[in-house]
């Protein structure tokens, strides 16, 4: 039957065209799918590479270099160049230190030499190391430092007299009394004696109160450093679940306040907290300031979380250990700070910046 022959031929033609079209569509879709898959694979590999390269360090943001370049004095040109060269691998604390060096250079260009006085009472071995680090950083940033050693037997009156002397000295911009102090000295009385405008630790009641009410002040160095480290990862703090373990006056409490000021939803955990594990495992940002080596285990870390390890615990092996079990936590976290080489040096860098700010304020100049 010719008619049917013709009909079936037509059907065949239509079917053929449709099949061809379907093939083309499939090919295009396949190509697209392949391209998407390839791109995802490359991105995944790049991210993995970045993470392995950059687990401990985080790149310095462009914003910072441009800030420095704004009116960088001659003296800091090579610092800026070095930052640019190693931008991918520069530790956040090195960036902060370079900033302080730039500020010190800017002050010197105006005839002002920033100066920090550090008082160490007694022979506490850890304090000696920290103070040495602070004095070394001053040297590297172009900040003058006075390292004042007083014996373990120093009385409170003697220490207060030394503070009064430094408070009256116009060439001294910052006064820091390293803690802890020997038992015979009342820590609060000492902190109260430091004039708020020279209190580069941010421990005096005026600075603490101003921080709590959101007024300009000297921020305490360790918590300010924690915030800086979180932000250096590119993480937005706003709206995140932040958990702080520890409620000390030096770290836990102020860290919680600063996170709150940045619009995080903040939970402060401590030795009486129930369900600690569950609370921590829900944290986008986890700040560990407990003072117990390896306290935070991998199962307490939310995948991808930013983990800031404030702990500095000296083990029986003589080595430093953080509050976080680094090996476990780093397998889960998106970013984790190392110990040593994390919050400690960042604390010192923040101190450098507070000192340059103090010098600028006391001399009525902006930097
Ligand atoms: N007044 N007392 C006052 N101000 C401070 O801000 C401090 N703190 C804490 C103790 N007492 C204080 C410090 O300076 C802790 N702290 C501090 C500072 C620096 C370092 C550690 C703690 C530090 O440099 N840590 C190095 C390792 C040093 C080492 O080898 O022991 C690090 O890489 O973590």
CSV table of C-alpha atoms and ligand atoms in Angstrom, one decimal:
chain,number,residue,atom,x,y,z
A,1,UNK,CA,0.0,0.0,0.0
A,2,UNK,CA,1.7,3.1,-1.3
A,3,UNK,CA,-0.3,5.3,1.0
A,4,UNK,CA,0.8,3.5,4.0
A,5,UNK,CA,4.3,3.2,2.7
A,6,UNK,CA,4.4,6.9,2.3
A,7,UNK,CA,2.8,7.4,5.7
A,8,UNK,CA,5.3,5.2,7.5
A,9,UNK,CA,8.1,6.9,5.6
A,10,UNK,CA,6.8,10.2,6.9
A,11,UNK,CA,6.6,8.8,10.4
A,12,UNK,CA,10.1,7.5,10.0
A,13,UNK,CA,11.3,10.9,8.8
A,14,UNK,CA,9.7,12.7,11.7
A,15,UNK,CA,11.1,10.1,14.1
A,16,UNK,CA,14.5,10.5,12.6
A,17,UNK,CA,14.5,14.3,12.8
A,18,UNK,CA,13.2,14.0,16.4
A,19,UNK,CA,15.9,11.6,17.3
A,20,UNK,CA,18.6,13.7,15.7
A,21,UNK,CA,17.3,16.8,17.6
A,22,UNK,CA,17.2,14.8,20.8
A,23,UNK,CA,20.8,13.7,20.2
A,24,UNK,CA,21.8,17.3,19.6
A,25,UNK,CA,20.0,18.5,22.8
A,26,UNK,CA,21.6,15.7,24.7
A,27,UNK,CA,25.0,16.5,23.3
A,28,UNK,CA,24.7,20.1,24.3
A,29,UNK,CA,23.3,19.2,27.7
A,30,UNK,CA,26.1,16.7,28.1
A,31,UNK,CA,28.7,19.2,27.1
A,32,UNK,CA,27.2,21.7,29.6
A,33,UNK,CA,27.1,19.1,32.3
A,34,UNK,CA,30.7,18.1,31.6
A,35,UNK,CA,31.8,21.7,31.7
A,36,UNK,CA,30.0,22.3,34.9
A,37,UNK,CA,31.4,19.1,36.4
A,38,UNK,CA,34.9,20.1,35.2
A,39,UNK,CA,34.6,23.5,36.7
A,40,UNK,CA,33.3,22.1,40.0
A,41,UNK,CA,36.2,19.7,40.0
A,42,UNK,CA,38.8,22.4,39.4
A,43,UNK,CA,37.2,24.6,42.0
A,44,UNK,CA,37.2,21.7,44.4
A,45,UNK,CA,40.8,21.0,43.7
A,46,UNK,CA,41.8,24.6,44.0
A,47,UNK,CA,39.9,24.9,47.3
A,48,UNK,CA,41.6,21.8,48.6
A,49,UNK,CA,45.0,23.1,47.6
A,50,UNK,CA,44.3,26.5,49.2
A,51,UNK,CA,43.2,24.7,52.4
A,52,UNK,CA,46.2,22.6,52.6
A,53,UNK,CA,48.5,25.4,51.7
A,54,UNK,CA,46.8,27.8,53.9
A,55,UNK,CA,45.5,25.9,56.8
A,56,UNK,CA,47.3,27.9,59.5
A,57,UNK,CA,47.5,31.2,57.7
A,58,UNK,CA,44.9,33.2,55.9
A,59,UNK,CA,45.5,35.6,53.1
A,60,UNK,CA,45.6,39.3,53.9
A,61,UNK,CA,42.6,41.1,52.5
A,62,UNK,CA,43.1,43.5,49.6
A,63,UNK,CA,41.5,46.2,51.7
A,64,UNK,CA,44.4,46.3,54.1
A,65,UNK,CA,47.1,46.7,51.4
A,66,UNK,CA,45.1,49.6,49.9
A,67,UNK,CA,44.7,51.2,53.3
A,68,UNK,CA,48.5,51.0,53.7
A,69,UNK,CA,49.2,52.3,50.2
A,70,UNK,CA,46.9,55.3,50.8
A,71,UNK,CA,49.6,57.4,52.4
A,72,UNK,CA,52.4,54.9,53.1
A,73,UNK,CA,55.5,56.8,54.3
A,74,UNK,CA,58.7,55.9,52.5
A,75,UNK,CA,59.8,53.7,55.4
A,76,UNK,CA,57.1,51.2,55.0
A,77,UNK,CA,57.2,50.9,51.2
A,78,UNK,CA,59.2,47.6,51.5
A,79,UNK,CA,56.8,46.3,54.1
A,80,UNK,CA,54.0,46.9,51.7
A,81,UNK,CA,55.9,45.2,48.9
A,82,UNK,CA,56.6,42.2,51.0
A,83,UNK,CA,53.0,41.9,51.9
A,84,UNK,CA,52.0,42.0,48.3
A,85,UNK,CA,54.6,39.4,47.4
A,86,UNK,CA,53.4,36.9,50.0
A,87,UNK,CA,49.8,37.9,50.3
A,88,UNK,CA,48.5,34.4,50.0
A,89,UNK,CA,50.7,33.0,52.8
A,90,UNK,CA,51.0,35.9,55.1
A,91,UNK,CA,49.8,35.2,58.6
A,92,UNK,CA,47.2,37.5,59.9
A,93,UNK,CA,49.4,38.6,62.8
A,94,UNK,CA,52.2,39.6,60.4
A,95,UNK,CA,49.8,41.8,58.5
A,96,UNK,CA,48.6,43.4,61.8
A,97,UNK,CA,52.3,43.9,62.8
A,98,UNK,CA,53.1,45.5,59.5
A,99,UNK,CA,50.2,47.9,60.0
A,100,UNK,CA,51.6,48.9,63.4
A,101,UNK,CA,55.0,49.4,61.8
A,102,UNK,CA,53.4,51.6,59.2
A,103,UNK,CA,51.6,53.6,61.9
A,104,UNK,CA,54.8,54.0,64.0
A,105,UNK,CA,56.6,55.2,60.8
A,106,UNK,CA,53.8,57.7,60.2
A,107,UNK,CA,54.2,59.0,63.8
A,108,UNK,CA,57.9,59.3,63.4
A,109,UNK,CA,57.4,61.3,60.3
A,110,UNK,CA,55.5,63.7,62.5
A,111,UNK,CA,58.4,63.8,65.1
A,112,UNK,CA,56.6,61.4,67.6
A,113,UNK,CA,58.4,58.3,68.9
A,114,UNK,CA,55.8,55.8,70.3
A,115,UNK,CA,56.9,54.2,73.5
A,116,UNK,CA,55.6,51.2,75.5
A,117,UNK,CA,56.6,50.5,79.1
A,118,UNK,CA,56.3,46.8,80.1
A,119,UNK,CA,56.6,46.0,83.8
A,120,UNK,CA,57.4,42.4,84.8
A,121,UNK,CA,57.2,41.6,88.5
A,122,UNK,CA,59.0,38.4,89.5
A,123,UNK,CA,60.4,35.5,87.5
A,124,UNK,CA,57.4,33.6,86.0
A,125,UNK,CA,59.0,31.8,83.1
A,126,UNK,CA,56.0,32.0,80.8
A,127,UNK,CA,55.6,35.8,81.5
A,128,UNK,CA,59.3,36.3,80.7
A,129,UNK,CA,58.8,34.7,77.3
A,130,UNK,CA,55.7,36.8,76.5
A,131,UNK,CA,57.4,40.0,77.7
A,132,UNK,CA,60.5,39.2,75.6
A,133,UNK,CA,58.2,38.7,72.6
A,134,UNK,CA,56.5,42.1,73.2
A,135,UNK,CA,59.8,43.9,73.4
A,136,UNK,CA,61.1,42.2,70.3
A,137,UNK,CA,57.9,43.1,68.4
A,138,UNK,CA,58.3,46.8,69.5
A,139,UNK,CA,61.8,46.7,68.0
A,140,UNK,CA,60.5,45.3,64.7
A,141,UNK,CA,57.7,47.8,64.5
A,142,UNK,CA,59.8,50.9,65.3
A,143,UNK,CA,58.3,51.4,68.7
A,144,UNK,CA,60.5,52.3,71.7
A,145,UNK,CA,60.2,49.9,74.6
A,146,UNK,CA,61.1,50.1,78.3
A,147,UNK,CA,61.4,46.7,79.9
A,148,UNK,CA,61.1,47.2,83.6
A,149,UNK,CA,61.9,44.2,85.8
A,150,UNK,CA,60.9,44.2,89.5
A,151,UNK,CA,61.7,41.5,92.0
A,152,UNK,CA,59.2,38.8,93.1
A,153,UNK,CA,59.1,40.5,96.6
A,154,UNK,CA,58.0,43.9,95.2
A,155,UNK,CA,55.3,45.4,97.4
A,156,UNK,CA,52.1,46.9,96.0
A,157,UNK,CA,53.2,50.4,97.1
A,158,UNK,CA,56.5,50.0,95.1
A,159,UNK,CA,54.6,48.9,92.0
A,160,UNK,CA,52.0,51.7,92.3
A,161,UNK,CA,54.9,54.2,92.7
A,162,UNK,CA,56.5,52.9,89.5
A,163,UNK,CA,53.2,53.2,87.7
A,164,UNK,CA,52.7,56.7,88.9
A,165,UNK,CA,56.1,57.6,87.6
A,166,UNK,CA,55.4,56.2,84.2
A,167,UNK,CA,51.9,57.8,84.2
A,168,UNK,CA,53.5,61.3,84.6
A,169,UNK,CA,56.2,60.7,82.0
A,170,UNK,CA,55.1,62.3,78.7
A,171,UNK,CA,57.5,60.2,76.6
A,172,UNK,CA,55.7,57.0,77.7
A,173,UNK,CA,52.5,56.3,75.7
A,174,UNK,CA,51.6,52.9,76.9
A,175,UNK,CA,51.9,51.1,80.3
A,176,UNK,CA,51.5,47.4,80.6
A,177,UNK,CA,51.8,45.4,83.8
A,178,UNK,CA,52.3,41.7,82.9
A,179,UNK,CA,49.8,39.4,84.7
A,180,UNK,CA,49.7,37.3,86.8
A,181,UNK,CA,51.3,39.2,89.7
A,182,UNK,CA,52.8,37.8,92.9
A,183,UNK,CA,50.3,37.1,95.6
A,184,UNK,CA,51.0,40.1,97.8
A,185,UNK,CA,49.8,42.5,95.1
A,186,UNK,CA,46.2,43.3,94.4
A,187,UNK,CA,45.7,43.0,90.6
A,188,UNK,CA,42.7,45.3,90.6
A,189,UNK,CA,44.5,48.1,92.5
A,190,UNK,CA,47.3,47.9,90.0
A,191,UNK,CA,45.1,48.0,86.9
A,192,UNK,CA,43.1,50.9,88.4
A,193,UNK,CA,46.3,52.9,88.8
A,194,UNK,CA,47.1,52.9,85.1
A,195,UNK,CA,45.6,56.0,83.4
A,196,UNK,CA,43.0,54.9,80.9
A,197,UNK,CA,44.7,56.8,78.1
A,198,UNK,CA,47.9,54.8,78.6
A,199,UNK,CA,46.1,51.5,79.3
A,200,UNK,CA,47.1,49.7,76.1
A,201,UNK,CA,45.9,46.4,77.6
A,202,UNK,CA,42.4,47.7,77.7
A,203,UNK,CA,42.0,46.3,81.2
A,204,UNK,CA,41.2,49.4,83.2
A,205,UNK,CA,37.5,49.9,84.3
A,206,UNK,CA,37.1,52.9,82.0
A,207,UNK,CA,38.2,51.0,78.9
A,208,UNK,CA,36.2,47.9,79.9
A,209,UNK,CA,33.1,50.1,80.4
A,210,UNK,CA,33.6,52.0,77.2
A,211,UNK,CA,34.0,48.7,75.3
A,212,UNK,CA,30.8,47.4,76.8
A,213,UNK,CA,28.8,50.5,75.8
A,214,UNK,CA,30.4,50.6,72.3
A,215,UNK,CA,32.4,53.7,72.8
A,216,UNK,CA,35.9,54.3,71.4
A,217,UNK,CA,38.5,52.7,73.7
A,218,UNK,CA,41.6,50.5,73.9
A,219,UNK,CA,40.4,47.0,73.1
A,220,UNK,CA,42.0,44.2,75.1
A,221,UNK,CA,44.7,42.6,72.8
A,222,UNK,CA,43.8,38.9,72.9
A,223,UNK,CA,40.0,39.3,72.2
A,224,UNK,CA,40.6,42.0,69.6
A,225,UNK,CA,43.2,39.6,68.0
A,226,UNK,CA,40.5,36.9,67.9
A,227,UNK,CA,38.1,39.1,66.0
A,228,UNK,CA,40.8,40.1,63.6
A,229,UNK,CA,41.7,36.5,63.0
A,230,UNK,CA,38.1,35.6,62.3
A,231,UNK,CA,37.7,38.5,59.9
A,232,UNK,CA,40.9,37.7,58.2
A,233,UNK,CA,39.3,34.5,56.9
A,234,UNK,CA,36.7,36.5,55.1
A,235,UNK,CA,34.0,35.2,57.5
A,236,UNK,CA,31.2,37.6,58.2
A,237,UNK,CA,30.5,37.5,62.0
A,238,UNK,CA,27.1,39.2,61.6
A,239,UNK,CA,24.3,36.6,62.2
A,240,UNK,CA,26.6,33.7,63.0
A,241,UNK,CA,26.4,31.4,66.0
A,242,UNK,CA,29.5,32.2,68.1
A,243,UNK,CA,30.4,30.1,71.1
A,244,UNK,CA,33.1,31.2,73.5
A,245,UNK,CA,34.4,28.6,76.0
A,246,UNK,CA,35.7,30.4,79.0
A,247,UNK,CA,34.6,33.5,80.9
A,248,UNK,CA,37.8,35.1,82.1
A,249,UNK,CA,38.1,38.9,82.3
A,250,UNK,CA,41.0,38.9,80.0
A,251,UNK,CA,39.6,36.7,77.2
A,252,UNK,CA,36.2,35.0,77.5
A,253,UNK,CA,34.1,37.9,78.6
A,254,UNK,CA,35.5,40.6,76.3
A,255,UNK,CA,35.6,38.1,73.4
A,256,UNK,CA,31.9,37.5,73.9
A,257,UNK,CA,31.2,41.2,74.0
A,258,UNK,CA,33.2,42.0,70.9
A,259,UNK,CA,31.4,39.2,69.0
A,260,UNK,CA,28.1,40.5,70.2
A,261,UNK,CA,29.0,44.0,69.0
A,262,UNK,CA,29.6,42.4,65.6
A,263,UNK,CA,26.0,41.0,65.7
A,264,UNK,CA,26.9,37.4,66.3
A,265,UNK,CA,24.5,35.3,68.5
A,266,UNK,CA,26.8,34.6,71.3
A,267,UNK,CA,26.8,31.7,73.8
A,268,UNK,CA,29.4,31.7,76.7
A,269,UNK,CA,30.2,28.2,78.0
A,270,UNK,CA,32.1,27.5,81.2
A,271,UNK,CA,32.8,24.7,83.7
A,272,UNK,CA,29.1,24.6,84.8
A,273,UNK,CA,27.6,24.4,81.2
A,274,UNK,CA,25.4,21.5,80.5
A,275,UNK,CA,25.5,20.0,76.9
A,276,UNK,CA,28.8,21.7,76.1
A,277,UNK,CA,29.4,19.3,73.2
A,278,UNK,CA,26.1,20.0,71.5
A,279,UNK,CA,26.4,23.8,72.0
A,280,UNK,CA,29.9,23.8,70.5
A,281,UNK,CA,29.0,21.6,67.6
A,282,UNK,CA,26.4,24.2,66.6
A,283,UNK,CA,29.0,27.0,66.5
A,284,UNK,CA,29.9,28.7,63.2
A,285,UNK,CA,32.6,30.5,65.2
A,286,UNK,CA,34.2,28.7,68.2
A,287,UNK,CA,36.6,30.5,70.5
A,288,UNK,CA,38.4,28.2,72.9
A,289,UNK,CA,39.8,29.9,76.0
A,290,UNK,CA,39.6,27.2,78.7
A,291,UNK,CA,43.2,26.7,79.6
A,292,UNK,CA,43.2,22.9,79.2
A,293,UNK,CA,45.2,21.2,76.5
A,294,UNK,CA,43.2,19.5,73.8
A,295,UNK,CA,39.9,20.2,75.5
A,296,UNK,CA,38.0,20.8,72.2
A,297,UNK,CA,37.8,17.5,70.3
A,298,UNK,CA,36.8,17.0,66.7
A,299,UNK,CA,33.3,16.0,67.5
A,300,UNK,CA,32.7,19.4,69.1
A,301,UNK,CA,33.5,21.2,65.9
A,302,UNK,CA,30.8,22.0,63.3
A,303,UNK,CA,32.0,21.2,59.7
A,304,UNK,CA,33.4,24.3,58.2
A,305,UNK,CA,33.5,26.3,61.4
A,306,UNK,CA,36.1,29.0,62.2
A,307,UNK,CA,38.0,27.8,65.3
A,308,UNK,CA,40.1,30.2,67.3
A,309,UNK,CA,42.4,28.6,69.8
A,310,UNK,CA,43.4,30.9,72.6
A,311,UNK,CA,44.9,28.2,74.9
A,312,UNK,CA,48.6,28.2,75.6
A,313,UNK,CA,49.3,25.2,77.7
A,314,UNK,CA,52.8,24.0,78.3
A,315,UNK,CA,52.8,20.2,78.3
A,316,UNK,CA,55.0,17.8,80.2
A,317,UNK,CA,57.0,17.5,77.0
A,318,UNK,CA,57.9,21.2,77.3
A,319,UNK,CA,55.9,22.0,74.1
A,320,UNK,CA,53.0,24.4,73.7
A,321,UNK,CA,49.5,22.9,73.3
A,322,UNK,CA,46.3,24.8,72.4
A,323,UNK,CA,42.9,24.2,74.0
A,324,UNK,CA,41.9,22.5,70.7
A,325,UNK,CA,43.0,19.0,69.5
A,326,UNK,CA,44.4,20.4,66.3
A,327,UNK,CA,44.7,17.2,64.4
A,328,UNK,CA,41.0,16.2,65.0
A,329,UNK,CA,39.5,19.7,64.7
A,330,UNK,CA,41.5,20.7,61.6
A,331,UNK,CA,39.9,17.7,59.7
A,332,UNK,CA,36.5,19.2,60.4
A,333,UNK,CA,37.0,23.0,60.7
A,334,UNK,CA,37.1,25.4,57.7
A,335,UNK,CA,39.8,27.4,59.5
A,336,UNK,CA,41.7,26.9,62.7
A,337,UNK,CA,44.4,28.9,64.3
A,338,UNK,CA,47.6,27.1,65.4
A,339,UNK,CA,49.4,27.1,68.7
A,340,UNK,CA,52.0,28.3,68.8
A,341,UNK,CA,51.9,30.9,65.9
A,342,UNK,CA,48.3,31.9,66.2
A,343,UNK,CA,46.6,34.0,68.9
A,344,UNK,CA,49.8,34.6,70.9
A,345,UNK,CA,51.6,36.6,68.2
A,346,UNK,CA,48.3,38.2,67.2
A,347,UNK,CA,47.9,39.4,70.8
A,348,UNK,CA,51.3,41.1,70.6
A,349,UNK,CA,50.5,42.7,67.3
A,350,UNK,CA,47.3,44.2,68.7
A,351,UNK,CA,49.4,45.6,71.6
A,352,UNK,CA,51.7,47.3,69.0
A,353,UNK,CA,48.6,48.8,67.4
A,354,UNK,CA,47.2,50.0,70.7
A,355,UNK,CA,50.6,51.6,71.4
A,356,UNK,CA,50.7,53.5,68.2
A,357,UNK,CA,47.1,54.6,68.8
A,358,UNK,CA,47.9,55.8,72.3
A,359,UNK,CA,50.9,57.8,71.0
A,360,UNK,CA,48.7,59.4,68.3
A,361,UNK,CA,45.9,60.2,70.7
A,362,UNK,CA,48.2,61.7,73.3
A,363,UNK,CA,49.8,63.9,70.7
A,364,UNK,CA,46.6,64.9,69.1
A,365,UNK,CA,47.4,63.5,65.6
A,366,UNK,CA,45.5,61.0,63.4
A,367,UNK,CA,47.2,58.0,61.9
B,1,LIG,N1,48.9,42.6,81.3
B,1,LIG,N2,49.1,40.3,81.0
B,1,LIG,C1,48.8,41.5,80.5
B,1,LIG,N3,48.5,41.6,79.2
B,1,LIG,C2,48.4,40.6,78.4
B,1,LIG,O1,48.0,40.7,77.1
B,1,LIG,C3,48.7,39.3,78.9
B,1,LIG,N4,48.7,38.2,78.1
B,1,LIG,C4,48.3,36.9,78.7
B,1,LIG,C5,49.1,36.7,80.0
B,1,LIG,N5,49.3,38.0,80.7
B,1,LIG,C6,49.1,39.2,80.2
B,1,LIG,C7,49.7,38.0,77.1
B,1,LIG,O2,50.4,38.8,76.7
B,1,LIG,C8,48.8,35.9,77.6
B,1,LIG,N6,49.7,36.7,76.7
B,1,LIG,C9,50.5,36.1,75.7
B,1,LIG,C10,51.2,36.9,74.8
B,1,LIG,C11,52.0,36.4,73.9
B,1,LIG,C12,52.1,35.0,73.7
B,1,LIG,C13,51.3,34.2,74.6
B,1,LIG,C14,50.6,34.8,75.6
B,1,LIG,C15,53.0,34.4,72.7
B,1,LIG,O3,53.8,35.1,72.2
B,1,LIG,N7,52.8,33.2,72.4
B,1,LIG,C16,53.7,32.5,71.4
B,1,LIG,C17,54.6,31.4,72.0
B,1,LIG,C18,55.4,31.9,73.1
B,1,LIG,C19,56.1,30.8,73.8
B,1,LIG,O4,57.0,30.1,73.1
B,1,LIG,O5,55.8,30.5,74.9
B,1,LIG,C20,52.8,31.7,70.4
B,1,LIG,O6,53.2,31.5,69.3
B,1,LIG,O7,51.6,31.4,70.8
